[in-house]
Amino acid sequence: MIYYLDEPLKIVNQVDFILNGKGCTFIQRNKNADVIYVEGGRNITLKDFKATHTEPNGPLGCTGSVVQVYNNQDMLIQDCKLNGCGIIGLMAYNSKNLNLKNNYIYNNSQYGVLFDKESSLDIRNNTFEDNGETGNAHVFRALNSFLSQVEEIGCETKADDVIMSDYTFQ
């Protein structure tokens, strides 16, 4: 099943919420909007779907993220394909205990995953491919609120706010 969106699919102030796409695809037609936006939730699960933007015409790409999460606690994103024609596959602000498991995060023009210093992530068993201009901009932490300074999170990074294991960079 394919669902075309003109506005972000918004999940706001939900508790114990599961979005099980059962293999569906969400396609955002508005290249400036996020495909999925989650805010103010607790115990949220997003699973088993592909999310993307329509392919833009001309030299300008999409400026919306594929998934953006803001001010959430205890969230799981599992078995999803986050295809970027979006600028960032997953953007996380002030989200604690965000778990990414068994996802394919690819083709994002800036970053596969970008999170701020107030977020904590557990990233396990994901595949990252062709993110950023170099194709290798997979996981980054923003060091300021303007997102103008970032630090790469890779296999050698050890931090209290992020765990990465069993990943594939292609």
PDB file of C-alpha atoms in Angstrom:
ATOM      1  CA  MET A   1       0.000   0.000   0.000  1.00  0.00           C
ATOM      2  CA  ILE A   2       1.275   3.485  -0.869  1.00  0.00           C
ATOM      3  CA  TYR A   3       0.111   6.616   0.940  1.00  0.00           C
ATOM      4  CA  TYR A   4       0.777  10.034  -0.584  1.00  0.00           C
ATOM      5  CA  LEU A   5       1.073  12.895   1.903  1.00  0.00           C
ATOM      6  CA  ASP A   6       0.789  16.648   1.370  1.00  0.00           C
ATOM      7  CA  GLU A   7       1.553  17.417   5.041  1.00  0.00           C
ATOM      8  CA  PRO A   8       3.654  15.501   7.566  1.00  0.00           C
ATOM      9  CA  LEU A   9       2.102  12.494   9.224  1.00  0.00           C
ATOM     10  CA  LYS A  10       1.973  13.944  12.773  1.00  0.00           C
ATOM     11  CA  ILE A  11       1.990  11.950  15.973  1.00  0.00           C
ATOM     12  CA  VAL A  12       1.683  14.463  18.824  1.00  0.00           C
ATOM     13  CA  ASN A  13       1.359  13.947  22.606  1.00  0.00           C
ATOM     14  CA  GLN A  14       0.703  10.215  22.315  1.00  0.00           C
ATOM     15  CA  VAL A  15       1.502   7.601  24.966  1.00  0.00           C
ATOM     16  CA  ASP A  16       1.873   3.867  24.234  1.00  0.00           C
ATOM     17  CA  PHE A  17       1.338   4.429  20.512  1.00  0.00           C
ATOM     18  CA  ILE A  18       2.327   2.010  17.717  1.00  0.00           C
ATOM     19  CA  LEU A  19       2.425   2.880  14.022  1.00  0.00           C
ATOM     20  CA  ASN A  20       2.858  -0.460  12.252  1.00  0.00           C
ATOM     21  CA  GLY A  21       3.073   0.235   8.534  1.00  0.00           C
ATOM     22  CA  LYS A  22       2.914  -3.483   7.656  1.00  0.00           C
ATOM     23  CA  GLY A  23       5.236  -2.865   4.714  1.00  0.00           C
ATOM     24  CA  CYS A  24       3.513   0.256   3.359  1.00  0.00           C
ATOM     25  CA  THR A  25       5.211   3.301   1.833  1.00  0.00           C
ATOM     26  CA  PHE A  26       4.637   6.923   2.871  1.00  0.00           C
ATOM     27  CA  ILE A  27       5.528   9.402   0.128  1.00  0.00           C
ATOM     28  CA  GLN A  28       5.650  13.095   1.038  1.00  0.00           C
ATOM     29  CA  ARG A  29       4.800  15.296  -1.955  1.00  0.00           C
ATOM     30  CA  ASN A  30       5.817  18.547  -0.212  1.00  0.00           C
ATOM     31  CA  LYS A  31       9.605  18.638  -0.546  1.00  0.00           C
ATOM     32  CA  ASN A  32       9.883  21.159   2.326  1.00  0.00           C
ATOM     33  CA  ALA A  33       7.961  19.043   4.850  1.00  0.00           C
ATOM     34  CA  ASP A  34       8.985  16.086   6.987  1.00  0.00           C
ATOM     35  CA  VAL A  35       7.404  12.783   6.038  1.00  0.00           C
ATOM     36  CA  ILE A  36       6.722  11.836   9.685  1.00  0.00           C
ATOM     37  CA  TYR A  37       6.836  14.183  12.695  1.00  0.00           C
ATOM     38  CA  VAL A  38       6.605  12.888  16.277  1.00  0.00           C
ATOM     39  CA  GLU A  39       6.382  15.295  19.232  1.00  0.00           C
ATOM     40  CA  GLY A  40       5.809  15.080  22.977  1.00  0.00           C
ATOM     41  CA  GLY A  41       5.276  11.347  23.136  1.00  0.00           C
ATOM     42  CA  ARG A  42       6.242   8.511  25.410  1.00  0.00           C
ATOM     43  CA  ASN A  43       6.600   4.849  24.510  1.00  0.00           C
ATOM     44  CA  ILE A  44       6.121   5.367  20.753  1.00  0.00           C
ATOM     45  CA  THR A  45       6.903   2.657  18.182  1.00  0.00           C
ATOM     46  CA  LEU A  46       7.283   3.247  14.434  1.00  0.00           C
ATOM     47  CA  LYS A  47       7.835   0.058  12.476  1.00  0.00           C
ATOM     48  CA  ASP A  48       7.793  -1.746   9.167  1.00  0.00           C
ATOM     49  CA  PHE A  49       7.379   1.008   6.564  1.00  0.00           C
ATOM     50  CA  LYS A  50       9.290   2.948   3.957  1.00  0.00           C
ATOM     51  CA  ALA A  51       9.210   6.746   4.145  1.00  0.00           C
ATOM     52  CA  THR A  52      10.427   9.057   1.376  1.00  0.00           C
ATOM     53  CA  HIS A  53       9.759  12.267  -0.529  1.00  0.00           C
ATOM     54  CA  THR A  54       8.785  12.426  -4.181  1.00  0.00           C
ATOM     55  CA  GLU A  55      11.792  12.922  -6.406  1.00  0.00           C
ATOM     56  CA  PRO A  56      12.291  16.661  -6.919  1.00  0.00           C
ATOM     57  CA  ASN A  57      12.588  18.193 -10.369  1.00  0.00           C
ATOM     58  CA  GLY A  58      15.540  20.450 -11.097  1.00  0.00           C
ATOM     59  CA  PRO A  59      18.665  21.174  -9.069  1.00  0.00           C
ATOM     60  CA  LEU A  60      16.973  21.728  -5.688  1.00  0.00           C
ATOM     61  CA  GLY A  61      16.319  18.714  -3.513  1.00  0.00           C
ATOM     62  CA  CYS A  62      14.084  18.236  -0.525  1.00  0.00           C
ATOM     63  CA  THR A  63      14.587  20.262   2.638  1.00  0.00           C
ATOM     64  CA  GLY A  64      12.317  18.253   4.927  1.00  0.00           C
ATOM     65  CA  SER A  65      13.567  15.361   7.020  1.00  0.00           C
ATOM     66  CA  VAL A  66      12.245  11.876   6.518  1.00  0.00           C
ATOM     67  CA  VAL A  67      11.463  11.427  10.246  1.00  0.00           C
ATOM     68  CA  GLN A  68      11.753  14.218  12.820  1.00  0.00           C
ATOM     69  CA  VAL A  69      11.269  13.557  16.520  1.00  0.00           C
ATOM     70  CA  TYR A  70      11.021  16.275  19.150  1.00  0.00           C
ATOM     71  CA  ASN A  71      10.736  16.025  22.923  1.00  0.00           C
ATOM     72  CA  ASN A  72       9.959  12.310  23.158  1.00  0.00           C
ATOM     73  CA  GLN A  73      10.849   9.609  25.636  1.00  0.00           C
ATOM     74  CA  ASP A  74      11.229   5.861  25.071  1.00  0.00           C
ATOM     75  CA  MET A  75      10.785   5.604  21.324  1.00  0.00           C
ATOM     76  CA  LEU A  76      11.557   2.735  18.937  1.00  0.00           C
ATOM     77  CA  ILE A  77      12.012   2.941  15.160  1.00  0.00           C
ATOM     78  CA  GLN A  78      12.358  -0.587  13.810  1.00  0.00           C
ATOM     79  CA  ASP A  79      12.455  -2.372  10.451  1.00  0.00           C
ATOM     80  CA  CYS A  80      11.974   0.852   8.460  1.00  0.00           C
ATOM     81  CA  LYS A  81      13.480   2.207   5.259  1.00  0.00           C
ATOM     82  CA  LEU A  82      14.211   5.921   5.525  1.00  0.00           C
ATOM     83  CA  ASN A  83      14.960   6.939   1.959  1.00  0.00           C
ATOM     84  CA  GLY A  84      16.220  10.408   1.733  1.00  0.00           C
ATOM     85  CA  CYS A  85      15.344  12.369  -0.959  1.00  0.00           C
ATOM     86  CA  GLY A  86      14.995  14.139   2.435  1.00  0.00           C
ATOM     87  CA  ILE A  87      17.819  16.208   3.802  1.00  0.00           C
ATOM     88  CA  ILE A  88      18.131  14.055   6.975  1.00  0.00           C
ATOM     89  CA  GLY A  89      16.865  10.504   7.476  1.00  0.00           C
ATOM     90  CA  LEU A  90      16.192  10.944  11.202  1.00  0.00           C
ATOM     91  CA  MET A  91      16.426  14.271  13.055  1.00  0.00           C
ATOM     92  CA  ALA A  92      16.091  14.026  16.857  1.00  0.00           C
ATOM     93  CA  TYR A  93      15.680  16.935  19.270  1.00  0.00           C
ATOM     94  CA  ASN A  94      15.468  16.480  23.036  1.00  0.00           C
ATOM     95  CA  SER A  95      14.466  12.831  22.743  1.00  0.00           C
ATOM     96  CA  LYS A  96      15.563  10.410  25.451  1.00  0.00           C
ATOM     97  CA  ASN A  97      16.017   6.690  24.940  1.00  0.00           C
ATOM     98  CA  LEU A  98      15.448   6.712  21.178  1.00  0.00           C
ATOM     99  CA  ASN A  99      16.118   3.240  19.784  1.00  0.00           C
ATOM    100  CA  LEU A 100      16.875   2.539  16.125  1.00  0.00           C
ATOM    101  CA  LYS A 101      16.864  -1.159  15.259  1.00  0.00           C
ATOM    102  CA  ASN A 102      17.146  -3.016  11.958  1.00  0.00           C
ATOM    103  CA  ASN A 103      16.563   0.031   9.724  1.00  0.00           C
ATOM    104  CA  TYR A 104      17.931   0.913   6.305  1.00  0.00           C
ATOM    105  CA  ILE A 105      18.796   4.627   6.261  1.00  0.00           C
ATOM    106  CA  TYR A 106      19.972   5.766   2.860  1.00  0.00           C
ATOM    107  CA  ASN A 107      20.206   8.417   0.190  1.00  0.00           C
ATOM    108  CA  ASN A 108      19.859  11.448   2.504  1.00  0.00           C
ATOM    109  CA  SER A 109      21.446  14.619   1.167  1.00  0.00           C
ATOM    110  CA  GLN A 110      23.001  15.791   4.484  1.00  0.00           C
ATOM    111  CA  TYR A 111      22.966  13.108   7.208  1.00  0.00           C
ATOM    112  CA  GLY A 112      21.511   9.686   7.855  1.00  0.00           C
ATOM    113  CA  VAL A 113      20.916  10.542  11.523  1.00  0.00           C
ATOM    114  CA  LEU A 114      21.415  13.898  13.244  1.00  0.00           C
ATOM    115  CA  PHE A 115      20.629  14.386  16.930  1.00  0.00           C
ATOM    116  CA  ASP A 116      21.147  17.194  19.435  1.00  0.00           C
ATOM    117  CA  LYS A 117      23.053  17.076  22.722  1.00  0.00           C
ATOM    118  CA  GLU A 118      19.835  16.658  24.708  1.00  0.00           C
ATOM    119  CA  SER A 119      18.978  13.366  22.979  1.00  0.00           C
ATOM    120  CA  SER A 120      20.136   9.837  23.767  1.00  0.00           C
ATOM    121  CA  LEU A 121      20.173   7.081  21.153  1.00  0.00           C
ATOM    122  CA  ASP A 122      20.706   3.344  20.956  1.00  0.00           C
ATOM    123  CA  ILE A 123      21.517   2.461  17.337  1.00  0.00           C
ATOM    124  CA  ARG A 124      21.712  -1.285  16.692  1.00  0.00           C
ATOM    125  CA  ASN A 125      21.739  -3.456  13.595  1.00  0.00           C
ATOM    126  CA  ASN A 126      21.108  -0.680  11.065  1.00  0.00           C
ATOM    127  CA  THR A 127      22.420  -0.284   7.530  1.00  0.00           C
ATOM    128  CA  PHE A 128      23.507   3.164   6.342  1.00  0.00           C
ATOM    129  CA  GLU A 129      24.212   3.918   2.692  1.00  0.00           C
ATOM    130  CA  ASP A 130      24.918   6.998   0.568  1.00  0.00           C
ATOM    131  CA  ASN A 131      24.187   9.736   3.111  1.00  0.00           C
ATOM    132  CA  GLY A 132      25.575  13.256   2.688  1.00  0.00           C
ATOM    133  CA  GLU A 133      27.629  14.711  -0.119  1.00  0.00           C
ATOM    134  CA  THR A 134      30.447  12.219   0.470  1.00  0.00           C
ATOM    135  CA  GLY A 135      28.107   9.258   0.844  1.00  0.00           C
ATOM    136  CA  ASN A 136      29.544   8.664   4.337  1.00  0.00           C
ATOM    137  CA  ALA A 137      27.667  11.192   6.523  1.00  0.00           C
ATOM    138  CA  HIS A 138      25.771   8.580   8.473  1.00  0.00           C
ATOM    139  CA  VAL A 139      25.428   9.503  12.168  1.00  0.00           C
ATOM    140  CA  PHE A 140      26.209  12.943  13.632  1.00  0.00           C
ATOM    141  CA  ARG A 141      25.601  14.864  16.863  1.00  0.00           C
ATOM    142  CA  ALA A 142      24.813  18.589  16.602  1.00  0.00           C
ATOM    143  CA  LEU A 143      27.006  20.589  18.968  1.00  0.00           C
ATOM    144  CA  ASN A 144      24.879  23.740  18.903  1.00  0.00           C
ATOM    145  CA  SER A 145      21.220  24.623  18.442  1.00  0.00           C
ATOM    146  CA  PHE A 146      21.852  26.046  14.967  1.00  0.00           C
ATOM    147  CA  LEU A 147      23.102  22.648  13.751  1.00  0.00           C
ATOM    148  CA  SER A 148      26.093  24.455  12.248  1.00  0.00           C
ATOM    149  CA  GLN A 149      28.654  22.454  14.242  1.00  0.00           C
ATOM    150  CA  VAL A 150      28.466  18.677  14.226  1.00  0.00           C
ATOM    151  CA  GLU A 151      30.552  15.736  15.345  1.00  0.00           C
ATOM    152  CA  GLU A 152      30.612  12.389  13.607  1.00  0.00           C
ATOM    153  CA  ILE A 153      29.576   9.322  15.575  1.00  0.00           C
ATOM    154  CA  GLY A 154      31.393   6.286  14.274  1.00  0.00           C
ATOM    155  CA  CYS A 155      32.707   2.941  15.355  1.00  0.00           C
ATOM    156  CA  GLU A 156      35.344   4.507  17.628  1.00  0.00           C
ATOM    157  CA  THR A 157      32.982   6.943  19.371  1.00  0.00           C
ATOM    158  CA  LYS A 158      32.183   6.195  22.986  1.00  0.00           C
ATOM    159  CA  ALA A 159      29.648   8.437  24.681  1.00  0.00           C
ATOM    160  CA  ASP A 160      27.045   8.303  27.436  1.00  0.00           C
ATOM    161  CA  ASP A 161      24.289   9.538  25.136  1.00  0.00           C
ATOM    162  CA  VAL A 162      24.761   7.161  22.186  1.00  0.00           C
ATOM    163  CA  ILE A 163      25.359   3.444  21.691  1.00  0.00           C
ATOM    164  CA  MET A 164      26.138   2.078  18.232  1.00  0.00           C
ATOM    165  CA  SER A 165      26.575  -1.606  17.473  1.00  0.00           C
ATOM    166  CA  ASP A 166      26.112  -4.171  14.723  1.00  0.00           C
ATOM    167  CA  TYR A 167      25.805  -1.573  11.962  1.00  0.00           C
ATOM    168  CA  THR A 168      26.795  -1.584   8.316  1.00  0.00           C
ATOM    169  CA  PHE A 169      28.147   1.456   6.498  1.00  0.00           C
ATOM    170  CA  GLN A 170      27.992   1.018   2.729  1.00  0.00           C
TER     171      GLN A 170
END
